[in-house]
Short mmCIF file of C-alpha atoms in Angstrom, two decimals:
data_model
loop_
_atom_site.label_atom_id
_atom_site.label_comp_id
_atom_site.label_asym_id
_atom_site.label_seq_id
_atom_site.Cartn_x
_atom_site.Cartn_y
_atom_site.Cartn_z
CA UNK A 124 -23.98 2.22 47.63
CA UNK A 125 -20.39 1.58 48.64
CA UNK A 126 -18.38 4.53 49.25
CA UNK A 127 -14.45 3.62 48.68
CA UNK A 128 -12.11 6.23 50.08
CA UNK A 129 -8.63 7.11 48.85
CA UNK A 130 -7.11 5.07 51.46
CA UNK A 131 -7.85 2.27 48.70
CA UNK A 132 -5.10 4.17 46.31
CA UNK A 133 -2.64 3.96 49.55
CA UNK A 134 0.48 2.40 49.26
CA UNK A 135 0.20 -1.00 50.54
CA UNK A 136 2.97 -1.44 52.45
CA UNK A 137 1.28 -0.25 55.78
CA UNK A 138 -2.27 0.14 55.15
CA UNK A 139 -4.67 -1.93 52.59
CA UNK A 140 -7.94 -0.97 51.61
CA UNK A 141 -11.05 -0.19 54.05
CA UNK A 142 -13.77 -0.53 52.33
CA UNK A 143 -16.95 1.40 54.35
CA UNK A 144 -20.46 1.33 52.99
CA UNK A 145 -21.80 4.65 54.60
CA UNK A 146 -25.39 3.45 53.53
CA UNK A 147 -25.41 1.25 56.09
CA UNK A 148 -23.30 2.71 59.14
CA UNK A 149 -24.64 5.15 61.56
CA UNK A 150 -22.65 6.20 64.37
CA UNK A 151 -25.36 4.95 66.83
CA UNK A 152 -24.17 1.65 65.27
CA UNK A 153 -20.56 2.46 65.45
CA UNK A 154 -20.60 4.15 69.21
CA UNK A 155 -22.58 0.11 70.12
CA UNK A 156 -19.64 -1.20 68.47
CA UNK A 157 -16.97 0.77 70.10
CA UNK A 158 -18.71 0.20 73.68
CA UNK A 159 -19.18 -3.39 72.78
CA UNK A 160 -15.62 -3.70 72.00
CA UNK A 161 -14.26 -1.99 74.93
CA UNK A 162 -16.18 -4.33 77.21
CA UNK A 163 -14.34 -7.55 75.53
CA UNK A 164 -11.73 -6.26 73.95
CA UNK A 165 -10.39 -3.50 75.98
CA UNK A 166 -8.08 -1.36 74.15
CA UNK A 167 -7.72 -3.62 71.42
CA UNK A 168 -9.13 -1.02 68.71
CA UNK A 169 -7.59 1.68 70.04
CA UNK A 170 -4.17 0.78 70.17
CA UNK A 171 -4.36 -1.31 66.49
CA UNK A 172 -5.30 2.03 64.86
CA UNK A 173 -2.40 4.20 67.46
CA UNK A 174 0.38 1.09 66.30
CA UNK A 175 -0.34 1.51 62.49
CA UNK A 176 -0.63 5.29 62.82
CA UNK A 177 2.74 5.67 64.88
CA UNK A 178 4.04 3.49 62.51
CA UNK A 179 3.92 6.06 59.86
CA UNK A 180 4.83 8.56 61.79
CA UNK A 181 6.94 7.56 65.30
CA UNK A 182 8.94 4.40 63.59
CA UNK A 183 11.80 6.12 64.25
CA UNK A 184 11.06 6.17 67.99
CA UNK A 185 9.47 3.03 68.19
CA UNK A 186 12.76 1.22 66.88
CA UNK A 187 15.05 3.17 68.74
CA UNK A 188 15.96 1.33 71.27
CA UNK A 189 17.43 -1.63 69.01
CA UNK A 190 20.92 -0.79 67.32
CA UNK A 191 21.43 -0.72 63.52
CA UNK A 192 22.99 -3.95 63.30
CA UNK A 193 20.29 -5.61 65.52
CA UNK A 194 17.77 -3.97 62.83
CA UNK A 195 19.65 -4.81 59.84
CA UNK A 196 19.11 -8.67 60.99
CA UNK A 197 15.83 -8.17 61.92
CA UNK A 198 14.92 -7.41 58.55
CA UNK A 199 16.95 -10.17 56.85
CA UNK A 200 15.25 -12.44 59.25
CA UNK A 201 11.89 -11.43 58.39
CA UNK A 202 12.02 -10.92 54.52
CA UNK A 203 8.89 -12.50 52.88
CA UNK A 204 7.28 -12.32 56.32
CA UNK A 205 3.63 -10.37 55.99
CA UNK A 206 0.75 -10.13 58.27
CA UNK A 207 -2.35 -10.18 57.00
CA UNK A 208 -5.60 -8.65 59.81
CA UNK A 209 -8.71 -9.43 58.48
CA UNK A 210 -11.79 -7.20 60.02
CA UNK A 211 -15.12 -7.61 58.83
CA UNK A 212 -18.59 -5.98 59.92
CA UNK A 213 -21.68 -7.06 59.13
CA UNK A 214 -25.35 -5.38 59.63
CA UNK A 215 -27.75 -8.35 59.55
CA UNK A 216 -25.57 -9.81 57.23
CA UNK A 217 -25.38 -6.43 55.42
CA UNK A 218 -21.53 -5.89 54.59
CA UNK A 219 -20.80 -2.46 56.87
CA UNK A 220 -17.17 -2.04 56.85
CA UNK A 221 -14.19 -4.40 56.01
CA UNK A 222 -11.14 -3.57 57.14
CA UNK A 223 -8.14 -5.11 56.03
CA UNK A 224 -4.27 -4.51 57.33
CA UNK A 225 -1.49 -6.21 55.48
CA UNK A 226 1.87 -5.39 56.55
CA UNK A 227 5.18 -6.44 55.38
CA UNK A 228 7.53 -5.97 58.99
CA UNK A 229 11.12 -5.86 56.86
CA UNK A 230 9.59 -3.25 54.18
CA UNK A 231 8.79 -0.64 57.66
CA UNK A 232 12.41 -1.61 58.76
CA UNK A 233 13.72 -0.63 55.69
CA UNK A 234 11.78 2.78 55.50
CA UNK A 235 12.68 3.43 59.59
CA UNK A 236 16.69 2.70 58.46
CA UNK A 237 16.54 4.82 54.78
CA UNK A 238 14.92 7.56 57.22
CA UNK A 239 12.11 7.61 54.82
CA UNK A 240 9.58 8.19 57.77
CA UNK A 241 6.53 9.33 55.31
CA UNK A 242 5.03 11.91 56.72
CA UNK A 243 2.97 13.06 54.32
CA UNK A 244 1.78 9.54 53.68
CA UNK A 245 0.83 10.20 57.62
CA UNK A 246 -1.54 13.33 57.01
CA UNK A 247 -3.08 11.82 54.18
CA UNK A 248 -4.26 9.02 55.98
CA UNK A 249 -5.25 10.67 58.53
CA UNK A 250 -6.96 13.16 56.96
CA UNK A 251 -8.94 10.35 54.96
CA UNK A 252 -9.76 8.99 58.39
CA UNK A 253 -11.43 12.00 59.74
CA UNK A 254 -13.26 12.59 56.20
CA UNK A 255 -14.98 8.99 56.75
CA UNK A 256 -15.67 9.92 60.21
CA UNK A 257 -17.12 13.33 59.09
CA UNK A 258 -19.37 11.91 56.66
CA UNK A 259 -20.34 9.40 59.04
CA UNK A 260 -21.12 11.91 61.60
CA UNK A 261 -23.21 14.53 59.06
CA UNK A 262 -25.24 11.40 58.17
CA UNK A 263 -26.31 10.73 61.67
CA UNK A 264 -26.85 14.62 62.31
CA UNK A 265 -28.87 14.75 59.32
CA UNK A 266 -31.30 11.82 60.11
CA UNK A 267 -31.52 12.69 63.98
CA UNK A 268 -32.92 16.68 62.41
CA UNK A 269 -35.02 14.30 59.67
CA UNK A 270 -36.59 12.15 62.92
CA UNK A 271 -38.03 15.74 64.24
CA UNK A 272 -38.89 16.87 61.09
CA UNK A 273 -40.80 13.45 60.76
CA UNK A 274 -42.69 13.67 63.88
CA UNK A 275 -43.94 17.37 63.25
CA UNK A 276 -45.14 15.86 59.79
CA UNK A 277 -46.91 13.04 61.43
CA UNK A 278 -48.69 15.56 63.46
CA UNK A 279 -50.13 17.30 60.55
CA UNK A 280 -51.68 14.10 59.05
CA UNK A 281 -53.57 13.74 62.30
CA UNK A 282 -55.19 17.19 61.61
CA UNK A 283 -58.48 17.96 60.51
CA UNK A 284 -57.14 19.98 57.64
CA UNK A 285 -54.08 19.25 56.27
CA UNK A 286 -51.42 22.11 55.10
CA UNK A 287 -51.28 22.38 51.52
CA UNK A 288 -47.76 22.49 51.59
CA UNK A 289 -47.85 18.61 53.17
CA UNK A 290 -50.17 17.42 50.33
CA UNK A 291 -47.21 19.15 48.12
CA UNK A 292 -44.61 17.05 49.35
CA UNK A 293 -46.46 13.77 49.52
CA UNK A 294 -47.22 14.53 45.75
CA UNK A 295 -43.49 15.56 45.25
CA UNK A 296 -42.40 12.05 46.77
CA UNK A 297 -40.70 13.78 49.56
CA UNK A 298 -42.19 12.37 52.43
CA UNK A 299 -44.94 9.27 52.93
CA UNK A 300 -48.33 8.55 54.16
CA UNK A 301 -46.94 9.00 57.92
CA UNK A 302 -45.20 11.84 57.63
CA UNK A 303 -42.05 10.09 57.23
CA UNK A 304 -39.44 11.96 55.25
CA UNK A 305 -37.97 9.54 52.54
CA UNK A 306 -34.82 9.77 50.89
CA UNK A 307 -35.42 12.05 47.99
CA UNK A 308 -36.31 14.70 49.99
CA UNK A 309 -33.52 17.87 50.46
CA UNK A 310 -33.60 19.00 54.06
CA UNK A 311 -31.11 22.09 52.32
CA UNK A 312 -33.79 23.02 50.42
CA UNK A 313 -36.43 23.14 53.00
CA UNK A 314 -34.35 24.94 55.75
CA UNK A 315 -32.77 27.36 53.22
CA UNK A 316 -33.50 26.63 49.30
CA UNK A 317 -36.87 26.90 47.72
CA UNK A 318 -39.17 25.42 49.88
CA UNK A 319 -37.79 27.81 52.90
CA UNK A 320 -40.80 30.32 53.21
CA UNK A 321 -43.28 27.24 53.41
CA UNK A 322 -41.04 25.16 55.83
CA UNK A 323 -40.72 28.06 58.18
CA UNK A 324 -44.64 28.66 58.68
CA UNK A 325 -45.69 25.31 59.33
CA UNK A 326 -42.77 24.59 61.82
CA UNK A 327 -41.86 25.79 65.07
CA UNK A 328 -38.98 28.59 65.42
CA UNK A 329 -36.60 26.79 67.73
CA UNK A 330 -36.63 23.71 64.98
CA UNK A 331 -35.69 25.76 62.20
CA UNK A 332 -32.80 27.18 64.07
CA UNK A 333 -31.62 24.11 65.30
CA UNK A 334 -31.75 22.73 61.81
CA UNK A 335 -29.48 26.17 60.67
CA UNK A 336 -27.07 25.73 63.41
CA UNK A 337 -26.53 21.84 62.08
CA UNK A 338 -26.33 23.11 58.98
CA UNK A 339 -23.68 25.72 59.81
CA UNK A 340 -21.92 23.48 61.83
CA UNK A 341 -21.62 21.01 59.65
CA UNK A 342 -20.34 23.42 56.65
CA UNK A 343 -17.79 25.08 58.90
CA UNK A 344 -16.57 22.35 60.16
CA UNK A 345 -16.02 20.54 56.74
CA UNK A 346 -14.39 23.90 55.87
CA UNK A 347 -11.81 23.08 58.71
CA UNK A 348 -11.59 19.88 58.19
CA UNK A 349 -10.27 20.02 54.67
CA UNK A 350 -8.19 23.02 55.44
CA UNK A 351 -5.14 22.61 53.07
CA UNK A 352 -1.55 24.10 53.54
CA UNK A 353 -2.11 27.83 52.88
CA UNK A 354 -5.62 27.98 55.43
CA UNK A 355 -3.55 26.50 57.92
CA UNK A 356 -1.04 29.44 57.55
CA UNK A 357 -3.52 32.09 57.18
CA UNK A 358 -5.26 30.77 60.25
CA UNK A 359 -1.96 30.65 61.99
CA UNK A 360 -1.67 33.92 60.86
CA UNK A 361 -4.93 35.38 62.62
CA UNK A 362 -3.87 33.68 66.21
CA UNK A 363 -0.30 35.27 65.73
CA UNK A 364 -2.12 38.93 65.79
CA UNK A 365 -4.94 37.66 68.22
CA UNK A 366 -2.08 36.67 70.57
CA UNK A 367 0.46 39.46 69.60
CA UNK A 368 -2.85 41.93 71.37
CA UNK A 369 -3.24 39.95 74.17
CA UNK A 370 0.77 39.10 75.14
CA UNK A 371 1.33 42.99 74.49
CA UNK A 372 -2.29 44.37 76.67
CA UNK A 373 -1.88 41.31 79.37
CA UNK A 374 1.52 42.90 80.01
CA UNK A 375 0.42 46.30 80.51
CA UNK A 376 1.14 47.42 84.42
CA UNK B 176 -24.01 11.23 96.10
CA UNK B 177 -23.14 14.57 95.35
CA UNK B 178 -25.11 16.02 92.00
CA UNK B 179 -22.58 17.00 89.54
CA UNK B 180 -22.46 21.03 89.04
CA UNK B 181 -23.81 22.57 85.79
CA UNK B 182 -21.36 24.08 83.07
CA UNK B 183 -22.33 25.05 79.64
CA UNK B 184 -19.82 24.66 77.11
CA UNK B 185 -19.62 26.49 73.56
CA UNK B 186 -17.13 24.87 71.56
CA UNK B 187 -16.32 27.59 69.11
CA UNK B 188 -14.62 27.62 65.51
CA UNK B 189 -11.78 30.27 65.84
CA UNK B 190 -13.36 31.82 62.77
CA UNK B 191 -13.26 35.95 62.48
CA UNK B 192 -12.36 37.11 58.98
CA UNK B 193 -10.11 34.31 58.28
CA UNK B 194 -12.79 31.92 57.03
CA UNK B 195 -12.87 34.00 53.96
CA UNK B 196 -9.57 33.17 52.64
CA UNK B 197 -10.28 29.56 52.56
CA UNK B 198 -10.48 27.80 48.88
CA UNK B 199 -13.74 28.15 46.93
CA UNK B 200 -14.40 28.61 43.49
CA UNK B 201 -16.29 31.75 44.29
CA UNK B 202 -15.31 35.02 42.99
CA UNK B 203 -13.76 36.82 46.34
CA UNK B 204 -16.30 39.29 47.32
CA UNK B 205 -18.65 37.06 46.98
CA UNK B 206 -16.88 34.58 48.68
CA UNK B 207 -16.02 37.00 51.54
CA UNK B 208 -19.63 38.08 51.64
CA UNK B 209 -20.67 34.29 51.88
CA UNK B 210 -18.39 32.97 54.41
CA UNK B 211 -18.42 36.62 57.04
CA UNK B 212 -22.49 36.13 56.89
CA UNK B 213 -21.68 32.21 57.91
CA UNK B 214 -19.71 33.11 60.64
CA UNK B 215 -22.12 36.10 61.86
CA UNK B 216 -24.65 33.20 61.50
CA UNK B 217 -23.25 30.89 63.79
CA UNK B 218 -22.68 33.78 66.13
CA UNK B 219 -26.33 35.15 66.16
CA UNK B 220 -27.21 31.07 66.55
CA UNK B 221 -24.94 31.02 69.60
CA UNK B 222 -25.93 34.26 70.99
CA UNK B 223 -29.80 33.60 70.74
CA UNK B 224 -29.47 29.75 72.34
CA UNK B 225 -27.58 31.04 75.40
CA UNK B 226 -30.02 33.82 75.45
CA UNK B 227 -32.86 30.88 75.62
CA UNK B 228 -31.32 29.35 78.25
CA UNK B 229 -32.13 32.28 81.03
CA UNK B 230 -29.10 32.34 82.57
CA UNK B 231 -28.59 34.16 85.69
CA UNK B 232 -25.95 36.08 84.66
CA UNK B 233 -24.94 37.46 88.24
CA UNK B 234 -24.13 34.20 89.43
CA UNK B 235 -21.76 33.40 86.02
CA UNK B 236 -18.69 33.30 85.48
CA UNK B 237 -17.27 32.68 81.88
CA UNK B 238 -13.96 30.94 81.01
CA UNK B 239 -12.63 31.80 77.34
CA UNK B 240 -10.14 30.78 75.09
CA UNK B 241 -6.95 32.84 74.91
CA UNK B 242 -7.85 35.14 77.96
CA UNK B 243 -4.99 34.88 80.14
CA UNK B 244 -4.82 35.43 83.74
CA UNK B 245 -3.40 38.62 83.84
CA UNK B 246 -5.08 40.58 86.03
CA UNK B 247 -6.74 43.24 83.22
CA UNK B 248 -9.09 40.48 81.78
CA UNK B 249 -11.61 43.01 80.61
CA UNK B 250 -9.47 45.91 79.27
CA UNK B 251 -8.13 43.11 76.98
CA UNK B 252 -11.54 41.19 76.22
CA UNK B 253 -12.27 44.94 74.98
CA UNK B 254 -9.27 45.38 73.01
CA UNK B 255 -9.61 42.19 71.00
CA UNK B 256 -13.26 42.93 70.69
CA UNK B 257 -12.50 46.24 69.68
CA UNK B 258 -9.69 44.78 67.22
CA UNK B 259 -12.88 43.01 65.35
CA UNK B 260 -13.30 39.11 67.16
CA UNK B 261 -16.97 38.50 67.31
CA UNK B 262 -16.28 36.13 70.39
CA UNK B 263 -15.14 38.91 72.56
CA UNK B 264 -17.89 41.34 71.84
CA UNK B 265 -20.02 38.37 72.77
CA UNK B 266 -18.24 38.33 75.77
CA UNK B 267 -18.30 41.79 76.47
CA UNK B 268 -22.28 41.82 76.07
CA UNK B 269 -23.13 38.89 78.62
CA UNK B 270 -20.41 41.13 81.10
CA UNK B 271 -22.45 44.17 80.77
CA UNK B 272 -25.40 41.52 81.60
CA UNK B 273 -23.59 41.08 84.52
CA UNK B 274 -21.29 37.67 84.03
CA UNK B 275 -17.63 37.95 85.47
CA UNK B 276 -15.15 37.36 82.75
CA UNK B 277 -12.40 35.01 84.65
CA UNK B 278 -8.94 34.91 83.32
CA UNK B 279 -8.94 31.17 82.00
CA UNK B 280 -5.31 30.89 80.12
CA UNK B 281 -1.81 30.20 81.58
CA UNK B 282 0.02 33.68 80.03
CA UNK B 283 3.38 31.27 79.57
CA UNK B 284 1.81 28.81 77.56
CA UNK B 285 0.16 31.39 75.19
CA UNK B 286 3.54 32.79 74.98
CA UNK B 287 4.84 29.07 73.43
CA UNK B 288 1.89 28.71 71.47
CA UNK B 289 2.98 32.56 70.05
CA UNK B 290 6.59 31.59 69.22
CA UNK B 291 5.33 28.12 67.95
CA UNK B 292 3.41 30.14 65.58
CA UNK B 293 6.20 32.87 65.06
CA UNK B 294 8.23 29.51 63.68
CA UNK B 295 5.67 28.02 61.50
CA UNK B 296 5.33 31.31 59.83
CA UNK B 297 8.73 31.80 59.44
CA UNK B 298 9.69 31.94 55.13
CA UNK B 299 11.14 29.16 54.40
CA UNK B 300 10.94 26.53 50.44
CA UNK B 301 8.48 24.04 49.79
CA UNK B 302 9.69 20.99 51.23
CA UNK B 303 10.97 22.53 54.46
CA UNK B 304 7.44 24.31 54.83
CA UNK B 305 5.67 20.86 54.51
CA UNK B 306 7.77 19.75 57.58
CA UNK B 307 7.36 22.74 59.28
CA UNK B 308 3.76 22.76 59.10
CA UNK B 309 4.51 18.80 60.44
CA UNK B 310 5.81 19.95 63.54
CA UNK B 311 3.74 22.20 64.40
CA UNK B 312 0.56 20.07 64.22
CA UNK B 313 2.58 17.43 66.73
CA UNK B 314 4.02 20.74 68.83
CA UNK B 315 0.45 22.50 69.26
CA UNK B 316 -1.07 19.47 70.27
CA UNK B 317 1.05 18.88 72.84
CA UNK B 318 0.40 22.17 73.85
CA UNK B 319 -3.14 21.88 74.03
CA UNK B 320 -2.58 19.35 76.12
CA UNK B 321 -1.03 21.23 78.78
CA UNK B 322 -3.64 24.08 78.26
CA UNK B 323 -6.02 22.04 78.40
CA UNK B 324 -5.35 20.63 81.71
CA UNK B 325 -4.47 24.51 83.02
CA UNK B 326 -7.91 25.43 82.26
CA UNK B 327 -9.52 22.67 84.15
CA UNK B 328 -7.50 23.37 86.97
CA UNK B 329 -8.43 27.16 86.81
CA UNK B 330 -12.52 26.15 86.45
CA UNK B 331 -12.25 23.93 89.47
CA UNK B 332 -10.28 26.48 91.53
CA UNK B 333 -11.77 29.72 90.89
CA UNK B 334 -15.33 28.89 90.62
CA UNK B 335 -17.66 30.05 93.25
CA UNK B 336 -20.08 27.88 95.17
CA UNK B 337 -23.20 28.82 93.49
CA UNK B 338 -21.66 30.15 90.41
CA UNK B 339 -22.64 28.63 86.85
CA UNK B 340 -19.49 28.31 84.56
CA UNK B 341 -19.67 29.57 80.90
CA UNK B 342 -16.88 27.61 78.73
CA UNK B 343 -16.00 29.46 74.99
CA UNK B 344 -13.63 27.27 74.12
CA UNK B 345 -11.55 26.06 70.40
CA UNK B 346 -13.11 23.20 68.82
CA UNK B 347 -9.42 21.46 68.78
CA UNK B 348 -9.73 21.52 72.90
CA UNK B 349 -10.13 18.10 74.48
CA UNK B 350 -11.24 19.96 77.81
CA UNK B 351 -15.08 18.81 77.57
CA UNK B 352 -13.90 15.38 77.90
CA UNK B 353 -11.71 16.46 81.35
CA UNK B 354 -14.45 18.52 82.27
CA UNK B 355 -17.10 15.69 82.87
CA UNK B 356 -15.72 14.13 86.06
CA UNK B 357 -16.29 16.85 87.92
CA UNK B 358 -19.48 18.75 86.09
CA UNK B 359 -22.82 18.01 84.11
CA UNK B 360 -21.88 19.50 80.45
CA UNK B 361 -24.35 21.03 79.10
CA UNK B 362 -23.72 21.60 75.02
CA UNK B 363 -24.91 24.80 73.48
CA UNK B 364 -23.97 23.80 70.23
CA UNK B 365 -23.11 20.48 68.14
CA UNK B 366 -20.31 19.19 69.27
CA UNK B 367 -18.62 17.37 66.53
CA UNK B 368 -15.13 16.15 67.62
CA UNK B 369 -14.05 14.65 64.28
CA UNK B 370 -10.87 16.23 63.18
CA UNK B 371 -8.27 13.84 64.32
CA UNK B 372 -8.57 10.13 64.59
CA UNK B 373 -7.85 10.33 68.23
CA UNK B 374 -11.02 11.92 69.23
CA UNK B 375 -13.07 8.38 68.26
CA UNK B 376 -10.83 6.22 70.71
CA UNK B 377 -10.77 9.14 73.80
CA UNK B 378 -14.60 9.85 73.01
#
């Protein structure tokens, strides 16, 4: 299935769509991509995704050092003038992630000059960014937990006698023949939901905590990672009495 | 060559009571109830892995977020612990295990981050809050920055040879990352450095 953020409903001007298909990325995929592109392309991805973000949010800086009148023929001299970057990944000719970045150079002159430096367009973006990453990164969490989960199934099928509860989830359609755990299965509701009590006697302790803590981790740090105005002032809010205590103690003779 | 020294980082979510207030369509003492036994979760889960690990506690010396050198590290780790953070009574438990707490923070810098803070929170309308809020995103990451590269500083010159360094440290820190040059990091949790866009290009 192919999962289309919000960027898609972004305003053009500076960003067009990125299309990501988060059925077929992993970020063992995406960390062999970076690497690879590092090695022949070094800094190339890098400072593509710094120039369109500090577009958004530096053009003011980044134009500073040519005058107004310098600007105001820039962007005469480059009206109708777009670039078009074209970015396509493929997984054995499996569409991964297209990319594509269409700028129009006088239209971010014309923002950087009206002082209409968006800001908010900014955080939205990047907040969109780290939700794609996020997902990406609970995915590969998820099936690195599922690949230990597997193997202690596989185990079982090797066994003179096998649990009950295995036969119940080969019947259920939750895992296969080797153990392997196949997509309909809910690791929530073995860890925590209704399959918890039989889940935790057939597997070992430190798995089961392992598999809360990526759970937790995961939750909180969606929590954060969504946080919207007010969370970020109530957090504020808790460090400003954290560090009132510690300023006021720490300057105790 | 040289083997790189162990340190075992715990990159923590700066999350005491003020999880609770964040959105959910939960009714609020439910919601309360829900989110304080997530956090007292991920504390037991952090308390019982370093507990697996077998430390030897004489020989460690832990290195925490917001404890500033001061001089009266633990009659402040037991103030804040005593004003209700679960990370400090941590803290104070692997101490009476026998750990030294080290004073990890540069005082002045917690001072900016204080009046950056004082500023944010600062009344102001709607539009002016947006920017506010803006600023201080940019402002407090350029003050982790500098923080950041204190605390390194303070690992590599106060640790002992011998001595195993404990690291509690924000989730938002980039100090892992600085960290690795000079010492094998050993994770104690997930590490899951997604929140800015950054983090992918500097991983």
């Amino acid at each position: 299935m192919r999962r289309k953020s919000s960027l898609l409903t972004a305003s053009p001007i500076l960003f067009s769509p990125i299309y990501l298909n988060t059925e077929n990325v992993s970020t063992g995929k995406l960390l062999a991509l970076y690497r690879f592109a590092n090695l022949f392309f070094p800094k190339m991805g890098s400072n593509l995704v710094n120039t369109l973000l500090d577009m958004e949010k530096h053009s003011e800086r980044l134009t500073a050092n040519s005058s107004p009148e310098d600007r105001r023929k820039l962007i005469r001299e480059m009206k109708g003038l777009s670039m078009k970057m074209q970015c396509s990944i493929n997984d054995e000719e499996e569409n991964m992630m297209d990319i594509s970045v269409n700028i129009v150079p006088s239209e971010v002159l014309e923002r950087v000059q009206q002082g209409r430096n968006d800001l908010i367009e900014y955080q939205k973006l990047s907040k969109d960014f780290d939700e794609l990453i996020s997902q990406l990164i609970t995915k590969e969490i998820m099936r690195r937990f599922t690949a230990k989960v597997t193997n202690y199934f596989k185990g079982f099928w090797k066994s003179q006698q096998v649990p009950s509860f295995i036969t119940q989830l080969l019947d259920m359609g939750w895992i296969d023949r080797n153990g392997q755990l196949l997509k309909g299965a809910s690791i929530d509701e073995l860890l925590t939901g209704k399959y918890h009590k039989q889940f935790e006697q057939l597997m070992p302790e430190e798995l089961l905590q392992e598999g809360m803590q990526i759970r937790e981790t995961i939750k909180t740090c969606f929590e954060i990672s969504q946080e919207d105005a007010d969370s970020l002032i109530w957090d504020a809010k808790k460090r400003h009495a954290l560090l009132e205590i510690t300023i006021r103690e720490a300057n105790k003779p | 060559m040289e083997d790189l020294r162990r340190l075992i980082y715990v990159p923590i979510l700066h999350a005491q009571d003020d999880a609770k207030h964040k959105a959910s369509s939960l009714p609020k003492n439910q919601k309360i109830a829900k989110e304080l036994s997530a956090v007292d979760e991920m504390w037991a889960g952090i308390a019982a892995k370093i507990e697996g690990l077998n430390l030897p506690w004489k020989q460690t010396r832990i290195y925490q977020d917001g404890a500033p050198v001061c001089g009266n590290e633990l009659t402040l780790a037991k103030r804040l612990a005593e004003s209700g953070s679960p990370n400090f009574s941590f803290i104070l438990d692997l101490i009476n295990k026998g750990a030294t707490l080290e004073g990890t923070e540069d005082m002045d810098l917690l001072i900016q981050e204080y009046d950056l803070l004082n500023k944010l929170l600062m009344k102001s309308s709607g539009t002016n809050q947006k920017a506010k809020n803006a600023e201080y995103h940019t402002k407090s990451r350029e003050l982790l920055a500098l923080r950041d590269q204190f605390i390194l500083n303070r690992i590599t010159g106060t640790l002992e040879k011998d001595e195993l360094p404990i690291v509690f440290m924000g989730v938002m820190h980039r100090l892992d990352k600085m960290l690795e040059k000079d010492f094998l990091v050993s994770y104690v949790i997930y590490r899951l450095p997604f929140r800015s866009i950054g983090t992918i290009y500097n991983a």
